mmCIF file of C-alpha atoms and ligand atoms in Angstrom:
data_model
loop_
_atom_site.group_PDB
_atom_site.id
_atom_site.type_symbol
_atom_site.label_atom_id
_atom_site.label_comp_id
_atom_site.label_asym_id
_atom_site.label_seq_id
_atom_site.Cartn_x
_atom_site.Cartn_y
_atom_site.Cartn_z
ATOM 1 C CA UNK A 1 -22.067 -8.385 48.217
ATOM 2 C CA UNK A 2 -18.953 -10.542 48.367
ATOM 3 C CA UNK A 3 -17.224 -11.820 51.448
ATOM 4 C CA UNK A 4 -14.298 -14.133 52.090
ATOM 5 C CA UNK A 5 -13.630 -15.711 55.448
ATOM 6 C CA UNK A 6 -10.357 -17.452 56.159
ATOM 7 C CA UNK A 7 -9.816 -18.472 52.525
ATOM 8 C CA UNK A 8 -6.820 -20.718 51.894
ATOM 9 C CA UNK A 9 -5.343 -22.031 48.645
ATOM 10 C CA UNK A 10 -2.497 -24.530 48.307
ATOM 11 C CA UNK A 11 -0.695 -25.804 45.250
ATOM 12 C CA UNK A 12 0.813 -29.099 46.367
ATOM 13 C CA UNK A 13 3.023 -28.157 49.291
ATOM 14 C CA UNK A 14 2.939 -24.406 48.527
ATOM 15 C CA UNK A 15 0.418 -22.419 50.530
ATOM 16 C CA UNK A 16 -0.329 -19.446 48.277
ATOM 17 C CA UNK A 17 -3.276 -17.981 50.230
ATOM 18 C CA UNK A 18 -3.135 -18.274 54.016
ATOM 19 C CA UNK A 19 -6.399 -17.304 55.607
ATOM 20 C CA UNK A 20 -7.642 -14.259 53.687
ATOM 21 C CA UNK A 21 -10.792 -12.498 54.885
ATOM 22 C CA UNK A 22 -12.119 -9.538 52.941
ATOM 23 C CA UNK A 23 -15.323 -7.935 51.726
ATOM 24 C CA UNK A 24 -16.759 -5.937 48.860
ATOM 25 C CA UNK A 25 -19.978 -4.006 49.371
ATOM 26 C CA UNK A 26 -22.525 -3.502 46.621
ATOM 27 C CA UNK A 27 -21.502 -0.605 44.384
ATOM 28 C CA UNK A 28 -17.878 -0.496 45.511
ATOM 29 C CA UNK A 29 -14.581 -0.678 43.685
ATOM 30 C CA UNK A 30 -12.259 -2.770 45.827
ATOM 31 C CA UNK A 31 -8.534 -3.082 45.129
ATOM 32 C CA UNK A 32 -6.170 -5.936 45.922
ATOM 33 C CA UNK A 33 -2.562 -4.813 45.641
ATOM 34 C CA UNK A 34 0.690 -6.593 46.335
ATOM 35 C CA UNK A 35 3.963 -7.742 44.856
ATOM 36 C CA UNK A 36 4.548 -10.525 42.343
ATOM 37 C CA UNK A 37 3.562 -13.871 43.773
ATOM 38 C CA UNK A 38 1.783 -12.385 46.810
ATOM 39 C CA UNK A 39 -1.275 -14.510 46.059
ATOM 40 C CA UNK A 40 -3.651 -11.973 44.474
ATOM 41 C CA UNK A 41 -4.609 -14.048 41.434
ATOM 42 C CA UNK A 42 -5.062 -17.088 43.660
ATOM 43 C CA UNK A 43 -7.569 -15.106 45.756
ATOM 44 C CA UNK A 44 -9.591 -14.232 42.628
ATOM 45 C CA UNK A 45 -9.402 -17.805 41.348
ATOM 46 C CA UNK A 46 -10.563 -19.070 44.738
ATOM 47 C CA UNK A 47 -13.595 -16.761 44.583
ATOM 48 C CA UNK A 48 -14.646 -17.918 41.114
ATOM 49 C CA UNK A 49 -13.935 -21.586 41.776
ATOM 50 C CA UNK A 50 -11.029 -21.876 39.350
ATOM 51 C CA UNK A 51 -8.822 -23.369 42.073
ATOM 52 C CA UNK A 52 -9.823 -25.547 45.032
ATOM 53 C CA UNK A 53 -9.925 -23.642 48.302
ATOM 54 C CA UNK A 54 -10.772 -23.892 51.953
ATOM 55 C CA UNK A 55 -12.698 -21.309 53.934
ATOM 56 C CA UNK A 56 -15.926 -19.560 53.060
ATOM 57 C CA UNK A 57 -16.851 -17.377 50.094
ATOM 58 C CA UNK A 58 -20.298 -15.860 49.869
ATOM 59 C CA UNK A 59 -21.806 -13.774 47.116
ATOM 60 C CA UNK A 60 -25.029 -11.809 47.515
ATOM 61 C CA UNK A 61 -25.852 -13.725 50.656
ATOM 62 C CA UNK A 62 -25.229 -17.181 49.230
ATOM 63 C CA UNK A 63 -22.410 -19.529 50.251
ATOM 64 C CA UNK A 64 -20.571 -20.551 47.056
ATOM 65 C CA UNK A 65 -19.335 -23.818 48.551
ATOM 66 C CA UNK A 66 -19.541 -26.630 46.004
ATOM 67 C CA UNK A 67 -20.576 -24.413 43.105
ATOM 68 C CA UNK A 68 -18.750 -24.739 39.800
ATOM 69 C CA UNK A 69 -17.338 -21.682 38.054
ATOM 70 C CA UNK A 70 -20.166 -21.722 35.496
ATOM 71 C CA UNK A 71 -22.717 -21.638 38.334
ATOM 72 C CA UNK A 72 -20.933 -18.672 39.868
ATOM 73 C CA UNK A 73 -20.993 -16.844 36.521
ATOM 74 C CA UNK A 74 -24.732 -17.544 36.328
ATOM 75 C CA UNK A 75 -25.111 -15.779 39.665
ATOM 76 C CA UNK A 76 -23.617 -12.606 38.198
ATOM 77 C CA UNK A 77 -19.901 -12.723 38.888
ATOM 78 C CA UNK A 78 -17.514 -12.533 35.936
ATOM 79 C CA UNK A 79 -13.716 -12.591 36.021
ATOM 80 C CA UNK A 80 -11.490 -10.851 33.471
ATOM 81 C CA UNK A 81 -8.388 -13.010 33.613
ATOM 82 C CA UNK A 82 -4.808 -11.838 33.718
ATOM 83 C CA UNK A 83 -3.415 -11.717 30.178
ATOM 84 C CA UNK A 84 -6.944 -11.112 28.755
ATOM 85 C CA UNK A 85 -7.370 -14.737 27.599
ATOM 86 C CA UNK A 86 -8.997 -13.867 24.303
ATOM 87 C CA UNK A 87 -9.264 -16.378 21.496
ATOM 88 C CA UNK A 88 -6.669 -14.766 19.195
ATOM 89 C CA UNK A 89 -7.743 -16.440 15.959
ATOM 90 C CA UNK A 90 -11.410 -15.657 16.408
ATOM 91 C CA UNK A 91 -12.720 -12.256 15.386
ATOM 92 C CA UNK A 92 -13.374 -9.393 17.765
ATOM 93 C CA UNK A 93 -17.118 -9.905 17.305
ATOM 94 C CA UNK A 94 -16.917 -13.652 17.974
ATOM 95 C CA UNK A 95 -14.927 -13.042 21.157
ATOM 96 C CA UNK A 96 -17.375 -10.381 22.263
ATOM 97 C CA UNK A 97 -20.456 -12.515 21.710
ATOM 98 C CA UNK A 98 -18.946 -15.419 23.648
ATOM 99 C CA UNK A 99 -19.409 -13.325 26.765
ATOM 100 C CA UNK A 100 -23.178 -13.605 26.376
ATOM 101 C CA UNK A 101 -23.247 -17.397 26.219
ATOM 102 C CA UNK A 102 -25.626 -17.659 29.168
ATOM 103 C CA UNK A 103 -28.111 -15.083 27.889
ATOM 104 C CA UNK A 104 -31.043 -15.605 25.546
ATOM 105 C CA UNK A 105 -29.767 -15.107 21.955
ATOM 106 C CA UNK A 106 -32.433 -12.441 21.421
ATOM 107 C CA UNK A 107 -30.674 -10.217 23.995
ATOM 108 C CA UNK A 108 -27.307 -10.319 22.227
ATOM 109 C CA UNK A 109 -27.767 -7.676 19.457
ATOM 110 C CA UNK A 110 -28.737 -4.926 21.917
ATOM 111 C CA UNK A 111 -25.849 -5.717 24.246
ATOM 112 C CA UNK A 112 -23.429 -5.862 21.330
ATOM 113 C CA UNK A 113 -24.561 -2.436 20.113
ATOM 114 C CA UNK A 114 -24.131 -1.054 23.619
ATOM 115 C CA UNK A 115 -20.527 -2.290 23.656
ATOM 116 C CA UNK A 116 -19.906 -0.819 20.219
ATOM 117 C CA UNK A 117 -21.133 2.574 21.427
ATOM 118 C CA UNK A 118 -18.897 2.329 24.466
ATOM 119 C CA UNK A 119 -15.884 1.078 22.490
ATOM 120 C CA UNK A 120 -16.165 2.327 18.897
ATOM 121 C CA UNK A 121 -12.772 0.757 18.141
ATOM 122 C CA UNK A 122 -14.299 -2.699 18.665
ATOM 123 C CA UNK A 123 -16.942 -1.918 16.063
ATOM 124 C CA UNK A 124 -14.315 -0.733 13.583
ATOM 125 C CA UNK A 125 -12.334 -3.909 14.191
ATOM 126 C CA UNK A 126 -15.279 -6.322 14.530
ATOM 127 C CA UNK A 127 -14.161 -8.590 11.676
ATOM 128 C CA UNK A 128 -10.465 -8.529 12.633
ATOM 129 C CA UNK A 129 -8.771 -11.393 14.507
ATOM 130 C CA UNK A 130 -8.592 -10.524 18.204
ATOM 131 C CA UNK A 131 -4.885 -11.457 18.341
ATOM 132 C CA UNK A 132 -4.056 -8.582 15.984
ATOM 133 C CA UNK A 133 -5.385 -5.889 18.366
ATOM 134 C CA UNK A 134 -3.005 -3.790 20.476
ATOM 135 C CA UNK A 135 -2.627 -4.704 24.161
ATOM 136 C CA UNK A 136 -4.943 -1.874 25.209
ATOM 137 C CA UNK A 137 -7.578 -2.832 22.661
ATOM 138 C CA UNK A 138 -7.348 -6.452 23.794
ATOM 139 C CA UNK A 139 -7.907 -5.392 27.400
ATOM 140 C CA UNK A 140 -10.966 -3.385 26.311
ATOM 141 C CA UNK A 141 -12.287 -6.386 24.384
ATOM 142 C CA UNK A 142 -11.761 -8.644 27.416
ATOM 143 C CA UNK A 143 -13.686 -6.180 29.601
ATOM 144 C CA UNK A 144 -16.440 -5.759 27.005
ATOM 145 C CA UNK A 145 -16.737 -9.546 26.677
ATOM 146 C CA UNK A 146 -17.167 -9.812 30.447
ATOM 147 C CA UNK A 147 -19.847 -7.100 30.432
ATOM 148 C CA UNK A 148 -21.773 -8.989 27.747
ATOM 149 C CA UNK A 149 -22.699 -11.432 30.535
ATOM 150 C CA UNK A 150 -24.492 -8.610 32.450
ATOM 151 C CA UNK A 151 -22.484 -9.156 35.658
ATOM 152 C CA UNK A 152 -23.330 -7.666 39.034
ATOM 153 C CA UNK A 153 -19.688 -8.010 40.033
ATOM 154 C CA UNK A 154 -16.628 -7.849 37.826
ATOM 155 C CA UNK A 155 -13.280 -9.248 39.015
ATOM 156 C CA UNK A 156 -10.420 -7.827 36.958
ATOM 157 C CA UNK A 157 -6.921 -9.293 37.187
ATOM 158 C CA UNK A 158 -3.927 -7.052 36.365
ATOM 159 C CA UNK A 159 -5.637 -4.969 33.666
ATOM 160 C CA UNK A 160 -2.738 -2.480 33.428
ATOM 161 C CA UNK A 161 -0.128 -5.087 32.539
ATOM 162 C CA UNK A 162 1.791 -3.958 29.462
ATOM 163 C CA UNK A 163 -0.361 -0.879 28.797
ATOM 164 C CA UNK A 164 0.895 2.623 27.984
ATOM 165 C CA UNK A 165 0.238 5.347 30.606
ATOM 166 C CA UNK A 166 -2.404 6.846 28.299
ATOM 167 C CA UNK A 167 -4.194 3.514 28.001
ATOM 168 C CA UNK A 168 -4.021 3.038 31.778
ATOM 169 C CA UNK A 169 -5.900 6.351 32.096
ATOM 170 C CA UNK A 170 -8.557 5.204 29.602
ATOM 171 C CA UNK A 171 -8.934 1.952 31.512
ATOM 172 C CA UNK A 172 -9.371 3.812 34.802
ATOM 173 C CA UNK A 173 -12.134 5.983 33.299
ATOM 174 C CA UNK A 174 -13.799 2.883 31.954
ATOM 175 C CA UNK A 175 -13.797 1.116 35.330
ATOM 176 C CA UNK A 176 -15.288 4.248 36.949
ATOM 177 C CA UNK A 177 -18.043 4.311 34.314
ATOM 178 C CA UNK A 178 -18.862 0.634 34.786
ATOM 179 C CA UNK A 179 -19.011 1.148 38.533
ATOM 180 C CA UNK A 180 -21.251 4.205 38.121
ATOM 181 C CA UNK A 181 -23.701 1.923 36.305
ATOM 182 C CA UNK A 182 -24.021 -0.117 39.480
ATOM 183 C CA UNK A 183 -21.524 -2.914 38.845
ATOM 184 C CA UNK A 184 -19.212 -3.689 41.757
ATOM 185 C CA UNK A 185 -15.597 -4.130 40.677
ATOM 186 C CA UNK A 186 -12.690 -5.929 42.326
ATOM 187 C CA UNK A 187 -9.348 -4.990 40.768
ATOM 188 C CA UNK A 188 -6.133 -6.935 41.336
ATOM 189 C CA UNK A 189 -3.077 -4.868 40.424
ATOM 190 C CA UNK A 190 0.603 -4.359 41.028
ATOM 191 C CA UNK A 191 0.014 -0.755 39.942
ATOM 192 C CA UNK A 192 -0.906 0.523 43.402
ATOM 193 C CA UNK A 193 -1.312 4.158 42.335
ATOM 194 C CA UNK A 194 -3.863 3.100 39.718
ATOM 195 C CA UNK A 195 -5.896 1.140 42.253
ATOM 196 C CA UNK A 196 -5.724 3.880 44.873
ATOM 197 C CA UNK A 197 -7.101 6.319 42.310
ATOM 198 C CA UNK A 198 -10.200 4.165 41.818
ATOM 199 C CA UNK A 199 -10.956 2.103 44.889
ATOM 200 C CA UNK A 200 -13.332 2.781 47.764
ATOM 201 C CA UNK A 201 -11.360 0.260 49.801
ATOM 202 C CA UNK A 202 -8.087 -1.560 49.203
ATOM 203 C CA UNK A 203 -6.326 -4.593 50.622
ATOM 204 C CA UNK A 204 -2.562 -5.056 50.621
ATOM 205 C CA UNK A 205 -1.713 -8.736 50.144
ATOM 206 C CA UNK A 206 1.667 -10.014 51.323
ATOM 207 C CA UNK A 207 2.716 -13.665 51.427
ATOM 208 C CA UNK A 208 -0.831 -14.899 50.962
ATOM 209 C CA UNK A 209 -2.292 -12.771 53.751
ATOM 210 C CA UNK A 210 -3.959 -9.383 54.149
ATOM 211 C CA UNK A 211 -1.181 -7.218 55.569
ATOM 212 C CA UNK A 212 -3.203 -4.005 55.670
ATOM 213 C CA UNK A 213 -6.489 -2.605 54.445
ATOM 214 C CA UNK A 214 -8.344 0.672 54.393
ATOM 215 C CA UNK A 215 -9.464 3.609 52.306
ATOM 216 C CA UNK A 216 -6.753 4.559 49.783
ATOM 217 C CA UNK A 217 -6.316 7.976 51.484
ATOM 218 C CA UNK A 218 -5.539 6.193 54.711
ATOM 219 C CA UNK A 219 -3.175 3.684 53.041
ATOM 220 C CA UNK A 220 -1.340 6.477 51.212
ATOM 221 C CA UNK A 221 -0.346 7.881 54.609
ATOM 222 C CA UNK A 222 1.189 4.587 55.727
ATOM 223 C CA UNK A 223 5.003 4.753 55.549
ATOM 224 C CA UNK A 224 5.331 1.095 54.592
ATOM 225 C CA UNK A 225 2.821 1.424 51.743
ATOM 226 C CA UNK A 226 4.527 4.625 50.574
ATOM 227 C CA UNK A 227 7.960 3.073 50.323
ATOM 228 C CA UNK A 228 7.096 -0.499 49.277
ATOM 229 C CA UNK A 229 4.165 0.087 46.919
ATOM 230 C CA UNK A 230 4.114 3.723 45.846
ATOM 231 C CA UNK A 231 7.869 4.330 45.634
ATOM 232 C CA UNK A 232 7.654 7.678 47.475
HETATM 233 P P1 ATP B 301 1.397 -11.974 40.059
HETATM 234 O O1 ATP B 301 1.192 -10.528 40.314
HETATM 235 O O2 ATP B 301 2.815 -12.320 39.694
HETATM 236 O O3 ATP B 301 0.374 -12.577 39.167
HETATM 237 P P2 ATP B 301 -0.030 -12.916 42.396
HETATM 238 O O4 ATP B 301 0.036 -12.019 43.582
HETATM 239 O O5 ATP B 301 -1.248 -12.867 41.563
HETATM 240 O O6 ATP B 301 1.249 -12.692 41.509
HETATM 241 P P3 ATP B 301 -0.395 -15.780 42.478
HETATM 242 O O7 ATP B 301 -0.347 -15.882 40.991
HETATM 243 O O8 ATP B 301 -1.660 -15.984 43.155
HETATM 244 O O9 ATP B 301 0.219 -14.384 42.944
HETATM 245 O O10 ATP B 301 0.703 -16.784 43.078
HETATM 246 C C1 ATP B 301 0.895 -16.974 44.471
HETATM 247 C C2 ATP B 301 1.923 -18.076 44.687
HETATM 248 O O11 ATP B 301 1.389 -19.317 44.245
HETATM 249 C C3 ATP B 301 3.221 -17.886 43.912
HETATM 250 O O12 ATP B 301 4.282 -18.333 44.722
HETATM 251 C C4 ATP B 301 3.040 -18.760 42.688
HETATM 252 O O13 ATP B 301 4.292 -19.214 42.231
HETATM 253 C C5 ATP B 301 2.217 -19.917 43.252
HETATM 254 N N1 ATP B 301 1.326 -20.504 42.235
HETATM 255 C C6 ATP B 301 0.361 -19.856 41.553
HETATM 256 N N2 ATP B 301 -0.283 -20.704 40.728
HETATM 257 C C7 ATP B 301 0.294 -21.922 40.910
HETATM 258 C C8 ATP B 301 0.068 -23.215 40.358
HETATM 259 N N3 ATP B 301 -0.892 -23.432 39.466
HETATM 260 N N4 ATP B 301 0.876 -24.223 40.760
HETATM 261 C C9 ATP B 301 1.848 -24.021 41.687
HETATM 262 N N5 ATP B 301 2.102 -22.820 42.256
HETATM 263 C C10 ATP B 301 1.347 -21.791 41.866
#
């Protein structure tokens, strides 16, 4: 469904991504783990066209070269940015409905109701400013907003950041549910245990490169992964 070949990203003289190749098959959850500054966000931003890149990215058989981010969203790929990036002074409902900006307005009420069934808290708080929600609720709203665009692939950047362990569990269940509905999910996280509990395949990113990849069960047996990323 999604493949990267020799993707490179530079910021001025800093090479943040140095020839990353990876793949996500239809229906998979794929994890990208790594330390602070390893280049994970830059990989996601390179996929969705938010930063200039070299190398090849293809999505559902199509080369994304030259496409703008909005065109990529139209093709069914939606990114949930690190830090949620909600509009804090707009209401929960307004933020939610923004996610459907490419869909016919007639489709919005049904999608909105679906999100309210999935996240009753968003219905209760529909008229409240998004900035007043808790971190966990904001993450849920950011995910719900992304789903309003009916994506085929969801790219989620550091969803666990700042969440309580209980909320991390809720988030994990939610990602499993979304995936069970047929949406492929790429998750970028420093919380390696979280990703290993969800992913069908994971990539360890170090210094802008793929250092290791495999099924989480396989990676859990690797001594380097155990000590550097799982703390065991
Ligand atoms: P984190 O987990 O801290 O978000 P990350 O693995 O997602 O880290 P990136 O955010 O992709 O890593 O950053 C990779 C490298 O690129 C870092 O050294 C970072 O300082 C640098 N970098 C990222 N964005 C920019 C930018 N806009 N301008 C200059 N350097 C940047």
